[in-house]
Short mmCIF file of C-alpha atoms in Angstrom, two decimals:
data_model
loop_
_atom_site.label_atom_id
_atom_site.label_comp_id
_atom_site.label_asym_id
_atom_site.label_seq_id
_atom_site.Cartn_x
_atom_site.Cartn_y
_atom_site.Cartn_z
CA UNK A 10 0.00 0.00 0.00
CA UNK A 11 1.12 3.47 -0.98
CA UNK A 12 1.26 5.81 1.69
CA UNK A 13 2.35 9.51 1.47
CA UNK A 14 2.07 12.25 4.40
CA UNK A 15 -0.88 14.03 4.36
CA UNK A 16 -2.00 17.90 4.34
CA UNK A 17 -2.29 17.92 8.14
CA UNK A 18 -2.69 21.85 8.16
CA UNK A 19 -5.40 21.23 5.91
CA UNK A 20 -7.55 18.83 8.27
CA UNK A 21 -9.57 20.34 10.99
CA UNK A 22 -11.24 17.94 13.15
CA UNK A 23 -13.32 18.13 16.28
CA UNK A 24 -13.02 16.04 19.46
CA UNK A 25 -15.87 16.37 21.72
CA UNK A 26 -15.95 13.73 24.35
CA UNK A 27 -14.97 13.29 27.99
CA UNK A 28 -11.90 15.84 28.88
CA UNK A 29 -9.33 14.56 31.89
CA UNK A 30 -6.58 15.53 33.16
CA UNK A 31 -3.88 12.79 33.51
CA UNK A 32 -1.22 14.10 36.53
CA UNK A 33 2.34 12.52 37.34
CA UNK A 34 3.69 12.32 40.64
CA UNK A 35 7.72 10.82 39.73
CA UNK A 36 9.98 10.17 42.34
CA UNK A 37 11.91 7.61 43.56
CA UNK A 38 11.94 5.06 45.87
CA UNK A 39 14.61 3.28 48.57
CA UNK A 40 12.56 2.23 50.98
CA UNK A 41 9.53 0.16 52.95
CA UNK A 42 7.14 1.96 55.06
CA UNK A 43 6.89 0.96 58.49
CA UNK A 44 3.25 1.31 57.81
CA UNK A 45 2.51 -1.19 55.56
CA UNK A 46 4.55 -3.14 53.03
CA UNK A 47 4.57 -0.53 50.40
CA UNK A 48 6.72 1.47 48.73
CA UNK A 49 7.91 4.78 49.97
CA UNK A 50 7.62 7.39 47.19
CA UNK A 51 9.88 10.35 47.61
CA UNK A 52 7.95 12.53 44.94
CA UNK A 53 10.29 14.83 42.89
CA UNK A 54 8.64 15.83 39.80
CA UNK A 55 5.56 16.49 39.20
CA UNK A 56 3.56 16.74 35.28
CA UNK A 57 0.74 17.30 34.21
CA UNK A 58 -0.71 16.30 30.47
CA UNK A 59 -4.19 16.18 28.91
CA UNK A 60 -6.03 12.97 28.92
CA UNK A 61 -9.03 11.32 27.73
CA UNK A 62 -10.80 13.60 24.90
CA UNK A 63 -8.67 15.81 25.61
CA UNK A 64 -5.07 13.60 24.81
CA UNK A 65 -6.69 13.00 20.91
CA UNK A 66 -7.24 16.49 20.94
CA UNK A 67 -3.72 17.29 21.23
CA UNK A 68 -2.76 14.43 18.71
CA UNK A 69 -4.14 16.11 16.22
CA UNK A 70 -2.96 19.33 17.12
CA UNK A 71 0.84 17.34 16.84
CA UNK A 72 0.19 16.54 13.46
CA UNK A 73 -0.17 19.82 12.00
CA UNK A 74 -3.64 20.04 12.36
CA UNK A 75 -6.25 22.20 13.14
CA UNK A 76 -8.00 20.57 16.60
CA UNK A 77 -10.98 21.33 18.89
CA UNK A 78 -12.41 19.39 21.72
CA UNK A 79 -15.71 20.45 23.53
CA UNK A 80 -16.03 18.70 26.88
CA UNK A 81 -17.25 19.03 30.44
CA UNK A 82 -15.57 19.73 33.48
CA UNK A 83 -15.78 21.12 37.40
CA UNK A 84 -14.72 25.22 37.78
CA UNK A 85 -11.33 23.91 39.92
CA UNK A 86 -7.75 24.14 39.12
CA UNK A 87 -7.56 20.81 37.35
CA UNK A 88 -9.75 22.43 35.09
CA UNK A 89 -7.69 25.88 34.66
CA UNK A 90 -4.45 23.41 34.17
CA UNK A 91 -6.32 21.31 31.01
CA UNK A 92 -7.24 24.30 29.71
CA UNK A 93 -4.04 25.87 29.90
CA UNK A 94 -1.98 22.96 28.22
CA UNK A 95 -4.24 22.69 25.53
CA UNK A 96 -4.36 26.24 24.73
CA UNK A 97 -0.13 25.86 24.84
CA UNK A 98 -0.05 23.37 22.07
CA UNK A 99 -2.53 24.98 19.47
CA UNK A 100 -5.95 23.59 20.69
CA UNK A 101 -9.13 25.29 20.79
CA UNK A 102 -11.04 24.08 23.56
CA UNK A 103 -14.56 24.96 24.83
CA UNK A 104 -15.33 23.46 28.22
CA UNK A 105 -18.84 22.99 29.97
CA UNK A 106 -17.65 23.63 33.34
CA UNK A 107 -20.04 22.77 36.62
CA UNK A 108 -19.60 24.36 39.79
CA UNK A 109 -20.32 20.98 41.75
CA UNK A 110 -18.67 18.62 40.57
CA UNK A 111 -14.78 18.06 40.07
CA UNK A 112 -12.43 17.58 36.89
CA UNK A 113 -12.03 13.92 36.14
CA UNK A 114 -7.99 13.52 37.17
CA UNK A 115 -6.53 10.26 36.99
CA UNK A 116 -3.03 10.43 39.40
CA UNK A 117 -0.53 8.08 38.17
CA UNK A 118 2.48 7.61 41.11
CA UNK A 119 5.66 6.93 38.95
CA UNK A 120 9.12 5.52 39.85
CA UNK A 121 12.20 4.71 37.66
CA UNK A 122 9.74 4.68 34.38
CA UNK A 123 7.61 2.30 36.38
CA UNK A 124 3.87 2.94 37.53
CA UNK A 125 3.21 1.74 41.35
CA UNK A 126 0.13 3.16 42.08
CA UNK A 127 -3.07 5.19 40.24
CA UNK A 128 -5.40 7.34 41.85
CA UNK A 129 -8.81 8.51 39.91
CA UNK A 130 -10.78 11.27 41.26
CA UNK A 131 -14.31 11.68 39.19
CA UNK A 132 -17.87 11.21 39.52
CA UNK A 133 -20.51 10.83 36.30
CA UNK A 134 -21.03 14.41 34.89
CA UNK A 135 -24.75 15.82 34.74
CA UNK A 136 -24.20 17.60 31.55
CA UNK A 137 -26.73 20.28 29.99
CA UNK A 138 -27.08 18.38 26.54
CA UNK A 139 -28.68 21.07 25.23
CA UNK A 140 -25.98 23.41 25.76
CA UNK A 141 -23.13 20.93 24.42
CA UNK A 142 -24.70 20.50 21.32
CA UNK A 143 -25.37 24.18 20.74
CA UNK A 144 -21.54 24.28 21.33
CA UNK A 145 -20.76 21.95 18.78
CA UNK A 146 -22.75 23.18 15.95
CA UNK A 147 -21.01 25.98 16.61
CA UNK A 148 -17.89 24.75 15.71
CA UNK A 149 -19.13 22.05 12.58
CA UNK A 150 -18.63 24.71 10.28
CA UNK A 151 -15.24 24.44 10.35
CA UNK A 152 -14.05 20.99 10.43
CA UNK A 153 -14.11 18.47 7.87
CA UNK A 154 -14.12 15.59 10.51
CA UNK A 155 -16.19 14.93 14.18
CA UNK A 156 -14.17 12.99 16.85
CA UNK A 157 -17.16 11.23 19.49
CA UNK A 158 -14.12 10.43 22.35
CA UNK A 159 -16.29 8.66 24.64
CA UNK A 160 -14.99 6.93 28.17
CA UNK A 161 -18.76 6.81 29.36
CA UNK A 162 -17.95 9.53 31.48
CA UNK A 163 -20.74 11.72 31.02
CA UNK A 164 -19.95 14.08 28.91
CA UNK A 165 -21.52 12.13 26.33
CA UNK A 166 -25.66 11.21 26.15
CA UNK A 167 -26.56 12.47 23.02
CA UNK A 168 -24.16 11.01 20.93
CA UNK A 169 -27.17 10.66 18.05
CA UNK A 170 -28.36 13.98 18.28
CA UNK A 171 -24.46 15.26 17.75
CA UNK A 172 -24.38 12.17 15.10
CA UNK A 173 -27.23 13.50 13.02
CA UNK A 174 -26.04 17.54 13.21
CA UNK A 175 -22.34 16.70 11.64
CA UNK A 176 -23.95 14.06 9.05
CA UNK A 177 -26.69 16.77 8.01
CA UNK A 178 -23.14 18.63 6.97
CA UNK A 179 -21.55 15.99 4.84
CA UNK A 180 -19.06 15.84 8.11
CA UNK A 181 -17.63 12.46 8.59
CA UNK A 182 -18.21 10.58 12.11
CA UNK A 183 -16.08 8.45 14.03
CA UNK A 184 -16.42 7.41 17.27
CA UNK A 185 -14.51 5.03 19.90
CA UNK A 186 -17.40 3.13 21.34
CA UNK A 187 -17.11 2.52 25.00
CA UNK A 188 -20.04 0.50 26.79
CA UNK A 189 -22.63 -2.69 26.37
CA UNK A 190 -24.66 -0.69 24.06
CA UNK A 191 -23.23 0.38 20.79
CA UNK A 192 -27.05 1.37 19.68
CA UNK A 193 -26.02 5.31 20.25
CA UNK A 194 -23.73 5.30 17.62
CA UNK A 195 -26.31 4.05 14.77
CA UNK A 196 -25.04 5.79 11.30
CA UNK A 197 -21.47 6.93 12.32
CA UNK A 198 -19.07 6.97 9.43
CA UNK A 199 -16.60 4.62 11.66
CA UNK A 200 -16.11 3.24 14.95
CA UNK A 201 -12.74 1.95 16.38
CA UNK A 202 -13.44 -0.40 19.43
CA UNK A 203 -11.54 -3.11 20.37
CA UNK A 204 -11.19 -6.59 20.31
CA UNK A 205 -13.00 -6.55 24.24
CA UNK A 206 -15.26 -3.92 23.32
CA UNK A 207 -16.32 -5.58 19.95
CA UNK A 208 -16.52 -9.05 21.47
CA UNK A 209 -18.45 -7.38 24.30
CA UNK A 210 -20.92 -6.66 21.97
CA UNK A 211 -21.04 -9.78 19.58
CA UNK A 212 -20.03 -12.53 21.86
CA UNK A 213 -16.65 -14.81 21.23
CA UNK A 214 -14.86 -14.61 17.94
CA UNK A 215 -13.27 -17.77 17.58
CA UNK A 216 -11.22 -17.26 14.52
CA UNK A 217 -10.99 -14.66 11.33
CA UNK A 218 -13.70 -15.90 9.44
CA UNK A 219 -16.28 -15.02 12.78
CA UNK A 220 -14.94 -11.78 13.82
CA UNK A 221 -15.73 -10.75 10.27
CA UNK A 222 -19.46 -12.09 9.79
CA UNK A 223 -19.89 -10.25 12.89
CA UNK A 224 -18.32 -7.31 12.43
CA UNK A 225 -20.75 -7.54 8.75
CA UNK A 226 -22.88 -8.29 11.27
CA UNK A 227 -22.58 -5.25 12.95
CA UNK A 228 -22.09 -2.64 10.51
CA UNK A 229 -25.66 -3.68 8.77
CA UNK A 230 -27.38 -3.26 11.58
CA UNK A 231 -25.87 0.05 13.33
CA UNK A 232 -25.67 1.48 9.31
CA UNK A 233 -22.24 2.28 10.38
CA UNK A 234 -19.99 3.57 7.10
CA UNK A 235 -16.89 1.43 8.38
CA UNK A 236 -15.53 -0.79 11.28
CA UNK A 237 -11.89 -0.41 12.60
CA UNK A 238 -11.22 -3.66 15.37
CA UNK A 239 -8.20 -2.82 16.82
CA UNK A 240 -6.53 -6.17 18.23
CA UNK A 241 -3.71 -5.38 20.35
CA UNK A 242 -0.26 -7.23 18.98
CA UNK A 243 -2.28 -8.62 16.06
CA UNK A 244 -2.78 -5.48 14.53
CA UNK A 245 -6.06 -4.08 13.12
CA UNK A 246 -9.01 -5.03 10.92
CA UNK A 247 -10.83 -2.74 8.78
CA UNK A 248 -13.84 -4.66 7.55
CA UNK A 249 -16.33 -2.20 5.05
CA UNK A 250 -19.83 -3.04 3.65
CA UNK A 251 -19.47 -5.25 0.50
CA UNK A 252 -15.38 -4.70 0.25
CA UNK A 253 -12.91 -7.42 1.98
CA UNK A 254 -11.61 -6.87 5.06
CA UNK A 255 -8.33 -5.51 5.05
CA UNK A 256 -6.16 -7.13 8.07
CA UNK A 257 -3.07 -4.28 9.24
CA UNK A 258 -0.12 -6.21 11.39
CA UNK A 259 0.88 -4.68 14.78
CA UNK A 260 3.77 -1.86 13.81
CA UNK A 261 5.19 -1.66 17.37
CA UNK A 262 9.12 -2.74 17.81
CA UNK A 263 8.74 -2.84 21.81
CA UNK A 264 6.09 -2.41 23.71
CA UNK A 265 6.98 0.42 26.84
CA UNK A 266 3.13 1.32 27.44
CA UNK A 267 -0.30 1.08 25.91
CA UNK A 268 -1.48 3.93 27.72
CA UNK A 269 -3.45 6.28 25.05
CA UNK A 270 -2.98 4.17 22.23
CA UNK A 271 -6.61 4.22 21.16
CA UNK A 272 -6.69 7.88 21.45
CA UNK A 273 -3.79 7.86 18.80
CA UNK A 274 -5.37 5.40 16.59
CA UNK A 275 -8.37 7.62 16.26
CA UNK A 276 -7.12 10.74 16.06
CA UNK A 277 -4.64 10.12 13.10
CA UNK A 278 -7.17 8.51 11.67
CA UNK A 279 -9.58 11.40 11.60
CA UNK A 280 -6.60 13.63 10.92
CA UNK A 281 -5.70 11.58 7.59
CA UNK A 282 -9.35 11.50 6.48
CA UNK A 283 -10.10 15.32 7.18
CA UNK A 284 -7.17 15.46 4.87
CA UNK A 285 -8.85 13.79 2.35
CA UNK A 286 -7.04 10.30 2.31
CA UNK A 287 -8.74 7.23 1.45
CA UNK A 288 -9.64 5.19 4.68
CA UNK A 289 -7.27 1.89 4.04
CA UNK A 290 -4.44 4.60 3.85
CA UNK A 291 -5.80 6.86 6.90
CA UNK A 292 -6.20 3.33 8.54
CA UNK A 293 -2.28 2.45 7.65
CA UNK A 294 -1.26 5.76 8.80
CA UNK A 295 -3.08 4.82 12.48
CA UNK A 296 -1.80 1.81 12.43
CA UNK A 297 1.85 3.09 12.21
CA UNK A 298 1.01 5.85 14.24
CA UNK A 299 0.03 3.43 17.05
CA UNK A 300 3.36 1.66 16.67
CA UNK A 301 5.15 4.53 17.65
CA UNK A 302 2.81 5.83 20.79
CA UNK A 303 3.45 2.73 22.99
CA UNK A 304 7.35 2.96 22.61
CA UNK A 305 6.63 5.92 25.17
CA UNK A 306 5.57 6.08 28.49
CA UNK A 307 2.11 7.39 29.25
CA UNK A 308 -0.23 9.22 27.25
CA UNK A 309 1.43 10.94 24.86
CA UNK A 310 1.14 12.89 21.28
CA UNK A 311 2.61 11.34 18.23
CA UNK A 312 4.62 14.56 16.02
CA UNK A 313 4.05 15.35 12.27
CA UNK A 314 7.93 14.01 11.97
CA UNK A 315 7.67 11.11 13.82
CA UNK A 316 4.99 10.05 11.70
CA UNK A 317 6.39 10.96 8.51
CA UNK A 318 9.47 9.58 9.05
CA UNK A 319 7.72 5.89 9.98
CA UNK A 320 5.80 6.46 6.26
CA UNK A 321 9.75 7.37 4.76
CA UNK A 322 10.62 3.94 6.45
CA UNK A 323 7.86 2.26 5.71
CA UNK A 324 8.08 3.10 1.92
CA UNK A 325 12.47 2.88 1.97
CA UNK A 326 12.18 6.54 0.89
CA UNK A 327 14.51 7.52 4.40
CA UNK A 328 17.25 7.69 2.04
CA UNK A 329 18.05 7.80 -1.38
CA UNK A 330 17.49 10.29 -4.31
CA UNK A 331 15.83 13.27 -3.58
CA UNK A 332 14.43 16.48 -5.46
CA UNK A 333 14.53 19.75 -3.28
CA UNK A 334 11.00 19.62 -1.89
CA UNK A 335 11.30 16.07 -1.03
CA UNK A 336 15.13 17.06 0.64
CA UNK A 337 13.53 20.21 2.99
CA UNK A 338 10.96 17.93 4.27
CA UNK A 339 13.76 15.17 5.34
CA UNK A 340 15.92 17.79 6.62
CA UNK A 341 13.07 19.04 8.72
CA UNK A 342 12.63 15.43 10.04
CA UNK A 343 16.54 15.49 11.07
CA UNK A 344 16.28 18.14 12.89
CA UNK A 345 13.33 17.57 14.69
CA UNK A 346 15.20 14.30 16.07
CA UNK A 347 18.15 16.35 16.75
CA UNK A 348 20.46 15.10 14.03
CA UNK A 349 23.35 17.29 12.17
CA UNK A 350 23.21 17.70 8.92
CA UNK A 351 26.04 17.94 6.54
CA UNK A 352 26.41 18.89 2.99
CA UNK A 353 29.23 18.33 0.28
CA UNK A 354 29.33 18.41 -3.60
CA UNK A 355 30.46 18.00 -6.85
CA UNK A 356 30.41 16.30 -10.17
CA UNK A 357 31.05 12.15 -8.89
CA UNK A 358 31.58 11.42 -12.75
CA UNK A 359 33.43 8.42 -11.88
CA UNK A 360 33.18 6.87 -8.32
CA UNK A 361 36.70 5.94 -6.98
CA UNK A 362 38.15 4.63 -3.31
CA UNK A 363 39.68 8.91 -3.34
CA UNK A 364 35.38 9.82 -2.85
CA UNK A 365 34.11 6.77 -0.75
CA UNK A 366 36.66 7.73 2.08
CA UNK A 367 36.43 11.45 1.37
CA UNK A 368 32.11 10.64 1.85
CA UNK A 369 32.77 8.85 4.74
CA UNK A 370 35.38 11.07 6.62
CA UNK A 371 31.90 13.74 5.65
CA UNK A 372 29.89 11.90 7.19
CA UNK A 373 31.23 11.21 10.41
CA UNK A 374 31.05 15.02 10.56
CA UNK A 375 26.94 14.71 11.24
CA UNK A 376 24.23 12.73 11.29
CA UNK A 377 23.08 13.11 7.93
CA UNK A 378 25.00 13.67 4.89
CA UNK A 379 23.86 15.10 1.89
CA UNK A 380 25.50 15.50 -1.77
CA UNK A 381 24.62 17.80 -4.15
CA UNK A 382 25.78 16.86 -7.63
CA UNK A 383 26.16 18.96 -10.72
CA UNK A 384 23.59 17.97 -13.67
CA UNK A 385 25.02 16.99 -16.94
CA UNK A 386 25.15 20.52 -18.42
CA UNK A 387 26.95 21.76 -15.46
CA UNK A 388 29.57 18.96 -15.46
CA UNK A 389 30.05 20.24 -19.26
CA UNK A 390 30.81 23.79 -18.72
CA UNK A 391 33.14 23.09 -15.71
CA UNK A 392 35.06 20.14 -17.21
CA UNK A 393 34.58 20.60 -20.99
CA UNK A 394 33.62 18.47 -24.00
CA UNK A 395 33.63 14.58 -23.42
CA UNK A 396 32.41 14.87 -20.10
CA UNK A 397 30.30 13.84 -17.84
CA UNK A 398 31.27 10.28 -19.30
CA UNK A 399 28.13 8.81 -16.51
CA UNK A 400 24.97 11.06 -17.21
CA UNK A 401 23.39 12.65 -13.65
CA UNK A 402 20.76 9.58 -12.81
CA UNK A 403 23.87 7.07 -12.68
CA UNK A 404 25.89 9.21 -11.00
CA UNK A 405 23.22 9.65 -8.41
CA UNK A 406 22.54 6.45 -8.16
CA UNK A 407 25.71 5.12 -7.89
CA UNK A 408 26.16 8.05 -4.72
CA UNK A 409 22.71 6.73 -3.52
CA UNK A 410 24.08 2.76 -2.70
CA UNK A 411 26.94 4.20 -0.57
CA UNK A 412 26.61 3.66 3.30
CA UNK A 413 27.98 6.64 4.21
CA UNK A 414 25.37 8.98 1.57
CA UNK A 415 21.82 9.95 3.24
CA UNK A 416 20.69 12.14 0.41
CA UNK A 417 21.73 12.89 -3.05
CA UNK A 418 20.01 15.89 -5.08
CA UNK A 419 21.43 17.59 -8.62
CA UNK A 420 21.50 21.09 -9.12
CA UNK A 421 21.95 22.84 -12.21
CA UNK A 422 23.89 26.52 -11.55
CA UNK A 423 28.13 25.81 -11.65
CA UNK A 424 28.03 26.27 -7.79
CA UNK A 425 25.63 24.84 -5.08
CA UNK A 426 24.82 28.54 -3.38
CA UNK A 427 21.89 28.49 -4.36
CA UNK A 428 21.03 25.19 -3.25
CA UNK A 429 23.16 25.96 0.31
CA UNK A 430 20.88 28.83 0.70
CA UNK A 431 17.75 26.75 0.49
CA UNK A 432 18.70 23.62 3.02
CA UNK A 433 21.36 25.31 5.36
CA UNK A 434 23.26 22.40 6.60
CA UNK A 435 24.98 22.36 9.87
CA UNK A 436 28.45 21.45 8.18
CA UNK A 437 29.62 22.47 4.47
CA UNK A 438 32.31 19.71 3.77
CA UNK A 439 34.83 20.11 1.17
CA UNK A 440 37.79 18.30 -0.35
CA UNK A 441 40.81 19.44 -1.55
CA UNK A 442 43.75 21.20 -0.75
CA UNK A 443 42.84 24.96 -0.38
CA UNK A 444 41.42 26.84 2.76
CA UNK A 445 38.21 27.42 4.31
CA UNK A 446 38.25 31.31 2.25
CA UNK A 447 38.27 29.31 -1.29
CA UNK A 448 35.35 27.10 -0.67
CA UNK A 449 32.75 27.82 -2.76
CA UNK A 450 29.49 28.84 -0.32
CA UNK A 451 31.63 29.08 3.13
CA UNK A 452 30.51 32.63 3.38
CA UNK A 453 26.41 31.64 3.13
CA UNK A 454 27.15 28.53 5.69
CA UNK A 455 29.11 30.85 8.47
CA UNK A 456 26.78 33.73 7.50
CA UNK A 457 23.59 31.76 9.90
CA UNK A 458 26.53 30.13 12.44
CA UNK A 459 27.23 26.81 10.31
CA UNK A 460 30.91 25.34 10.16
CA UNK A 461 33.03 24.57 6.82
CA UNK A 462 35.80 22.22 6.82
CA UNK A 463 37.96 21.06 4.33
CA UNK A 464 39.20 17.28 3.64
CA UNK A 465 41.96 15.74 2.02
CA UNK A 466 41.24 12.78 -1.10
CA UNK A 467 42.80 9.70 -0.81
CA UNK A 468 46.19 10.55 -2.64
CA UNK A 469 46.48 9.45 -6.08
CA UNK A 470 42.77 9.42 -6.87
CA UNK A 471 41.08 11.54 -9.53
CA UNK A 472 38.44 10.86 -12.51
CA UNK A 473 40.51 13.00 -14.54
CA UNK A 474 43.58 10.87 -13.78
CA UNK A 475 41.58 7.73 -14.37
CA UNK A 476 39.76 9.83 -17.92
CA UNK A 477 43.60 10.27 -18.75
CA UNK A 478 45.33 6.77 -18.08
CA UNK A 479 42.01 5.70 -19.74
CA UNK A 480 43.04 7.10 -22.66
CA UNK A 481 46.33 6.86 -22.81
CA UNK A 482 45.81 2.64 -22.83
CA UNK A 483 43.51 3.36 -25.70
CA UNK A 484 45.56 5.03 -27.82
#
């Protein structure tokens, strides 16, 4: 399956659901109480992070994209600190608040990455339905997708009242179901439950061929658009009315914590289809997405370059031969992982041991190392007629299979400036035997703090000594 990153900026989505507030208390621990035979917690650190509606909320708002959430809560701090988070990382949020009852907070007691203990402080919410959904028409003017983040908290009771309003709109509905009675979410576009919840519902599944009659099942009689069963280390199923199921393998390379998973599932998913992907792709791009979010501890937002660079990996597109716009967007990714980048160039016209250690004495400069190579009419005017002997896609290519080459990308001017002033690498490499002053774009690099360095070639190695001898056995 081809998959591509989406126009996150382009996909606003709305989460309206049951909003939490999910607290850390870290610290560590050396002793027994004299109490009781429990662990004494020595609490040092303290964090607080959005949870519940809220947490898919903020996914989507990591991804690039435009998020609201519309929830419930008490008038109390927990509510003032949800709301201020949020508001930090680029969500719009419009809370129901009631005097009398508190913000659902769910304590977590941490030591050395491990959780010993979790407190939950809530009651059911008597929301004004009336009042929420007034609220969220509001707001369904200007989203493509509606998120129905229900934990059976409360905040939800009128999920087909909210249901209808969106799909009046053309706006697509998904929902993770939570509860005995899936009923209230007749006519959604999509629901994500999983294997419990689904099996909670149908009875048993005893092997494929079951879980998809019933999830058939299902779907005909709730006149739900779609059916995402996520399963846990065997993957996901995506079973649609009168298509075959599509069956998605677990993506996760270790398991840390499954804590908010389900909340990244859906909200990439909405993200990817407010973006106007088709759903087996939006579905792939979960299911990858999901891989990533239980590598980390606790609830926690999956980034727009995290993602993408699972879909470069997923696709072998993490390296290789790229055009500019494909090279910013990598770069971009590098950096948002911390990594140097480094840049060196030149015509390659005939690969010799003098540029695979001069490449890999670059590289260990960085992280990343990118070459920019002259086209074929470039290679012309600076080395004259006869040459380049290997036109610009072999030459690339051949650049591509090294170990120590990231990227490769052609330009067509004599010099790379004006490529240097486009991707502003960390380190300009060079080889040869002249100083910093005579490399060619040392002033751009040092101009925005980069560094230059020159390195030597192998001695003895040149294509225009191999061109010559070449020639010289020919004749």
């Amino acid at each position: 399956m081809k998959l591509a990153m989406p126009r996150f900026d382009q996909a606003p989505v709305l989460v309206v659901g049951d909003v939490m507030l999910d607290r850390y208390w870290h610290g560590s621990t050396q002793r027994i109480s004299p109490e009781a035979p429990v662990p004494v917690v020595n609490v040092q650190q303290r964090e607080d992070r959005p949870g519940g509606a809220a947490n898919v909320a903020l996914n989507i708002a990591a991804l690039g994209a435009p998020a609201y959430v519309v929830g419930v809560t008490g008038q109390d701090e927990a509510a003032d600190a949800l709301s201020e988070r949020l508001t930090a990382a680029g969500v719009a949020s419009q809370f129901q608040r009631i005097a009398t009852q508190p913000t659902i907070v769910k304590l977590r007691v941490m030591s050395r990455h491990q959780q010993l203990l979790r407190l939950d402080f809530e009651e059911p919410f008597n929301t004004d339905t009336d009042a929420l959904a007034a609220d969220v028409e509001q707001l369904l003017d200007q989203v493509k997708v509606l998120i129905l983040s229900d934990y059976g908290k409360g905040a939800l009771k009128n999920h087909q009242a909210l249901i209808q309003l969106a799909r009046a709109r053309g706006i697509s509905v998904l929902a993770d179901p939570k509860g005995c009675d899936f009923s209230i979410y007749r006519g959604a576009s999509l629901i994500t439950p999983n294997l419990h919840e689904f099996e909670t519902i149908v009875g048993k599944c005893h092997d494929e061929a079951e879980l998809v009659a019933k999830g058939e099942a299902l779907m005909h009689e709730l006149e739900l658009g779609a059916l995402l069963i996520t399963r846990s280390e065997q993957g996901m199923t995506l079973l649609r009315p009168g298509q075959p199921e599509l069956h998605l393998p677990a993506r996760a390379r270790e398991v840390f914590d499954v804590t908010g998973a389900g909340d990244t599932v859906i909200s990439t998913l909405a993200a990817a289809i407010a973006a106007g992907e088709e759903l087996p792709q939006a579905v792939a791009l979960a299911n990858l997405a999901a891989g990533i979010v239980v590598g980390k501890l606790g609830t926690a937002a999956i980034s727009a370059p995290e993602l993408r660079r699972a879909v470069q990996r997923e696709q072998g597109s993490e390296r290789g031969v790229m055009n500019v716009e494909q090279l910013l967007v990598a770069i971009e990714d590098a950096r948002a992982h911390g990594e140097k980048v480094v840049f060196t160039n030149g015509c390659f016209d005939i690969i010799h041991a003098g540029h695979v250690g001069y490449l890999e004495d670059a590289r260990r400069e960085g992280d990343r190392l990118i070459v920019g190579i002259n086209d074929d009419a470039s290679v012309s005017r600076l080395k004259g007629p006869g040459r380049p002997i290997n036109s610009v896609d072999r030459r690339m290519a051949v650049l591509a299979g090294l170990g120590a080459v990231d990227w490769v990308v052609s330009f067509s001017e004599d010099t790379p400036e004006r490529l240097l002033e486009a991707i502003r690498p960390d380190v300009l490499v060079k080889g040869g035997d002249y100083g910093i002053d005579g490399v060619v774009g040392a002033p751009i690099v040092q101009a925005y703090g980069g560094t230059v360095k020159v390195l030597s070639f192998v001695d003895s190695c040149s294509t225009t000594a191999i061109v010559e001898k070449i020639k010289t056995q020919r004749d």
